[in-house]
C-alpha positions as a printed NumPy array, in Angstrom:
array([[-21.814, 188.108,  14.613],
       [-19.042, 185.53 ,  14.111],
       [-19.208, 184.184,  17.566],
       [-18.845, 184.219,  21.56 ],
       [-15.057, 183.625,  23.307],
       [-16.195, 184.122,  26.698],
       [-19.031, 185.414,  28.298],
       [-18.813, 186.921,  32.64 ],
       [-21.73 , 188.358,  34.399],
       [-22.021, 191.697,  36.379],
       [-23.834, 189.418,  39.249],
       [-26.143, 191.326,  39.308],
       [-28.488, 189.39 ,  37.234],
       [-29.402, 191.727,  35.051],
       [-25.754, 192.534,  33.387],
       [-23.572, 190.474,  30.867],
       [-20.68 , 190.761,  28.979],
       [-19.639, 189.297,  25.953],
       [-16.2  , 189.263,  23.59 ],
       [-16.969, 187.946,  19.922],
       [-14.931, 187.053,  17.456],
       [-16.442, 190.285,  15.428],
       [-13.814, 192.126,  18.225],
       [-16.096, 193.599,  19.574],
       [-16.952, 193.7  ,  23.659],
       [-20.389, 194.048,  24.172],
       [-22.317, 194.845,  27.309],
       [-26.168, 192.8  ,  27.474],
       [-29.489, 193.146,  29.645],
       [-31.365, 190.238,  30.128],
       [-34.576, 192.559,  30.514],
       [-34.067, 194.112,  26.561],
       [-32.994, 189.962,  25.449],
       [-34.9  , 188.259,  22.652],
       [-37.243, 185.465,  23.636],
       [-36.599, 182.35 ,  22.29 ],
       [-40.016, 182.338,  19.46 ],
       [-39.023, 185.541,  18.641],
       [-35.591, 184.653,  17.975],
       [-36.296, 181.598,  16.246],
       [-38.2  , 183.347,  13.737],
       [-35.152, 185.944,  12.958],
       [-33.311, 185.535,   9.633],
       [-29.957, 183.808,   9.958],
       [-25.966, 186.088,  10.252],
       [-24.116, 186.717,   7.692],
       [-20.83 , 185.465,   8.816],
       [-17.254, 186.323,   6.536],
       [-16.915, 183.727,   4.981],
       [-13.344, 182.18 ,   5.285],
       [-12.805, 183.451,   8.457],
       [-10.043, 181.235,  11.425],
       [-10.076, 183.331,  14.133],
       [ -7.421, 181.508,  15.06 ],
       [ -4.818, 181.949,  12.272],
       [ -5.319, 185.151,  10.458],
       [ -7.113, 188.973,  10.675],
       [-10.56 , 189.823,  10.639],
       [-11.632, 191.275,   7.233],
       [-13.712, 194.091,   8.709],
       [-11.804, 195.908,  11.395],
       [-13.597, 198.182,  12.962],
       [-15.914, 198.23 ,  10.334],
       [-18.676, 196.461,  12.118],
       [-21.885, 197.103,  10.918],
       [-24.286, 196.698,  14.023],
       [-26.689, 194.159,  13.532],
       [-30.528, 196.098,  13.689],
       [-31.875, 193.179,  15.628],
       [-28.341, 193.678,  17.72 ],
       [-29.922, 194.096,  21.424],
       [-27.128, 194.617,  23.573],
       [-26.155, 198.223,  24.796],
       [-23.015, 198.82 ,  25.236],
       [-20.551, 198.238,  22.759],
       [-16.035, 198.216,  23.122],
       [-13.573, 197.612,  20.909],
       [ -9.762, 197.965,  19.394],
       [ -8.624, 195.355,  21.012],
       [ -7.98 , 191.532,  19.426],
       [-10.039, 188.841,  19.894],
       [ -7.47 , 186.242,  18.166],
       [ -5.663, 183.429,  18.506],
       [ -7.311, 182.273,  21.717],
       [-10.637, 182.488,  23.574],
       [-10.227, 186.396,  24.748],
       [-11.221, 186.692,  28.283],
       [-13.539, 189.757,  29.592],
       [-15.066, 190.594,  32.827],
       [-16.096, 193.502,  35.578],
       [-13.951, 195.31 ,  37.711],
       [-14.596, 193.861,  41.643],
       [-17.199, 195.392,  43.41 ],
       [-15.837, 196.868,  46.739],
       [-12.83 , 198.569,  45.267],
       [-14.208, 199.602,  41.533],
       [-18.06 , 199.365,  42.111],
       [-17.888, 196.733,  38.764],
       [-17.273, 200.633,  36.907],
       [-14.533, 199.063,  34.852],
       [-14.466, 196.164,  31.761],
       [-11.067, 194.369,  31.065],
       [-10.122, 192.29 ,  29.113],
       [ -7.106, 190.593,  27.133],
       [ -5.617, 190.997,  23.485],
       [ -4.282, 188.92 ,  21.367],
       [ -1.687, 192.097,  20.476],
       [ -0.279, 191.69 ,  23.681],
       [ -2.214, 194.511,  25.636],
       [ -4.945, 194.441,  28.681],
       [ -7.228, 196.84 ,  28.002],
       [ -9.651, 198.599,  30.382],
       [-12.603, 200.362,  29.572],
       [-15.45 , 202.617,  31.847],
       [-18.904, 202.179,  31.614],
       [-19.612, 205.867,  32.641],
       [-18.385, 207.802,  29.924],
       [-18.456, 204.501,  27.145],
       [-14.651, 205.55 ,  27.035],
       [-11.04 , 203.209,  27.214],
       [ -9.738, 204.544,  30.198],
       [ -6.011, 202.421,  30.007],
       [ -4.274, 199.335,  28.612],
       [ -1.703, 197.281,  29.959],
       [  1.649, 196.366,  27.657],
       [  3.364, 193.967,  28.044],
       [  5.327, 193.819,  24.242],
       [  8.314, 195.257,  25.974],
       [  8.722, 192.648,  28.716],
       [  8.522, 190.392,  26.468],
       [ 11.725, 191.254,  24.484],
       [ 13.681, 191.642,  27.437],
       [ 13.069, 187.996,  28.848],
       [ 14.497, 186.205,  25.351],
       [ 17.994, 185.579,  27.216],
       [ 16.49 , 185.513,  31.219],
       [ 13.827, 183.021,  30.325],
       [ 15.425, 180.67 ,  27.145],
       [ 12.055, 181.569,  25.077],
       [ 12.475, 184.214,  22.205],
       [ 10.594, 187.775,  22.936],
       [  8.165, 188.247,  20.442],
       [  5.648, 190.895,  19.764],
       [  2.186, 188.614,  18.978],
       [  2.113, 187.708,  22.888],
       [ -1.935, 186.651,  22.563],
       [ -3.042, 187.601,  26.507],
       [ -5.707, 185.114,  26.96 ],
       [ -6.972, 185.467,  30.385],
       [ -6.794, 188.754,  33.046],
       [ -7.867, 188.78 ,  36.301],
       [ -8.199, 191.752,  38.858],
       [ -7.37 , 191.072,  42.2  ],
       [-11.461, 191.601,  44.738],
       [ -9.982, 193.559,  47.655],
       [ -6.439, 194.636,  46.68 ],
       [ -5.293, 196.839,  43.558],
       [ -3.829, 194.063,  41.183],
       [ -4.467, 192.853,  38.339],
       [ -2.208, 190.115,  36.509],
       [ -2.356, 188.571,  33.44 ],
       [ -1.591, 185.321,  31.537],
       [ -0.181, 184.496,  27.957],
       [  1.234, 182.413,  25.754],
       [  4.869, 183.284,  26.602],
       [  4.31 , 181.254,  29.908],
       [  4.483, 183.749,  32.105],
       [  2.358, 185.743,  33.981],
       [  2.388, 189.435,  33.965],
       [  1.436, 191.9  ,  37.045],
       [  0.626, 195.418,  37.505],
       [ -0.011, 197.377,  40.758],
       [ -2.11 , 200.196,  40.616],
       [ -1.445, 201.452,  44.134],
       [  0.733, 204.477,  43.186],
       [  1.693, 207.086,  45.454],
       [  1.528, 210.681,  44.065],
       [  5.042, 211.939,  43.891],
       [  6.549, 208.567,  44.002],
       [  7.975, 206.866,  40.662],
       [  5.865, 204.423,  39.488],
       [  6.623, 200.805,  39.713],
       [  8.18 , 199.479,  36.107],
       [  5.884, 196.039,  35.291],
       [  7.677, 193.282,  35.977],
       [  6.596, 189.818,  34.225],
       [  6.108, 187.537,  37.625],
       [  6.512, 183.601,  37.057],
       [  4.225, 181.189,  38.314],
       [  4.51 , 180.265,  42.423],
       [  6.316, 183.42 ,  42.651],
       [  4.685, 186.228,  44.837],
       [  4.164, 189.73 ,  44.435],
       [  4.141, 192.502,  46.393],
       [  0.558, 193.895,  46.832],
       [ -0.694, 197.313,  48.962],
       [ -2.637, 197.087,  52.047],
       [ -4.924, 200.525,  51.007],
       [ -7.084, 199.886,  48.764],
       [ -8.848, 201.892,  46.442],
       [-11.727, 204.162,  47.224],
       [-14.938, 202.441,  46.288],
       [-16.456, 204.538,  43.67 ],
       [-13.228, 206.966,  42.538],
       [-11.66 , 206.974,  38.878],
       [ -9.338, 204.794,  38.22 ],
       [ -6.079, 205.829,  38.213],
       [ -3.487, 203.317,  36.319],
       [  0.046, 204.841,  36.289],
       [  2.158, 202.673,  34.628],
       [  5.676, 203.489,  32.803],
       [  4.681, 201.187,  30.264],
       [  1.394, 201.386,  30.134],
       [ -0.596, 203.635,  27.185],
       [ -3.834, 205.825,  27.647],
       [ -6.736, 205.228,  24.267],
       [ -6.973, 207.207,  22.065]])
């Protein structure tokens, strides 16, 4: 209800997702949307006074009330849509059958949600990595490092994210059984990364194994 920061289509002419300043990621079915005359007849939305997503927290965090005319079919929360226009996307068709939705967050994390169960399956953290970069990069480590944009490789189990720190972070999902997971490593621009030649089977459950990743509750 506070405004949209990003919209991304599934590419099937039916579904799209949006990140909003009310701190909610919503899934929409265009077949169930309001018609324009119907939309114009609705009363105006009531917004939080004095709220500016660029420099303050949302006063109704986890207290959002669904609008009676809301036509979204799913919603996800607990990520922070603050400080900048946080992006959200569907996971790749070839390797995941677009089962997952992923988004950046203003608290230095990437959230991955499962559309089959409507649950969060993993949170990828960059905070611990950034705290150790101050000496090497000459920039102070910080726990407030918004992840503005994220991208999941269309053919390989690799996800990268950009942040306000000026670094690009990457995660490799291809850890094999009985093998130690690779630690998260910040990827400087123009630096290559090693990717797996064997993408996960389409439709399989996502298995993200990372030393600094955490599971949602």
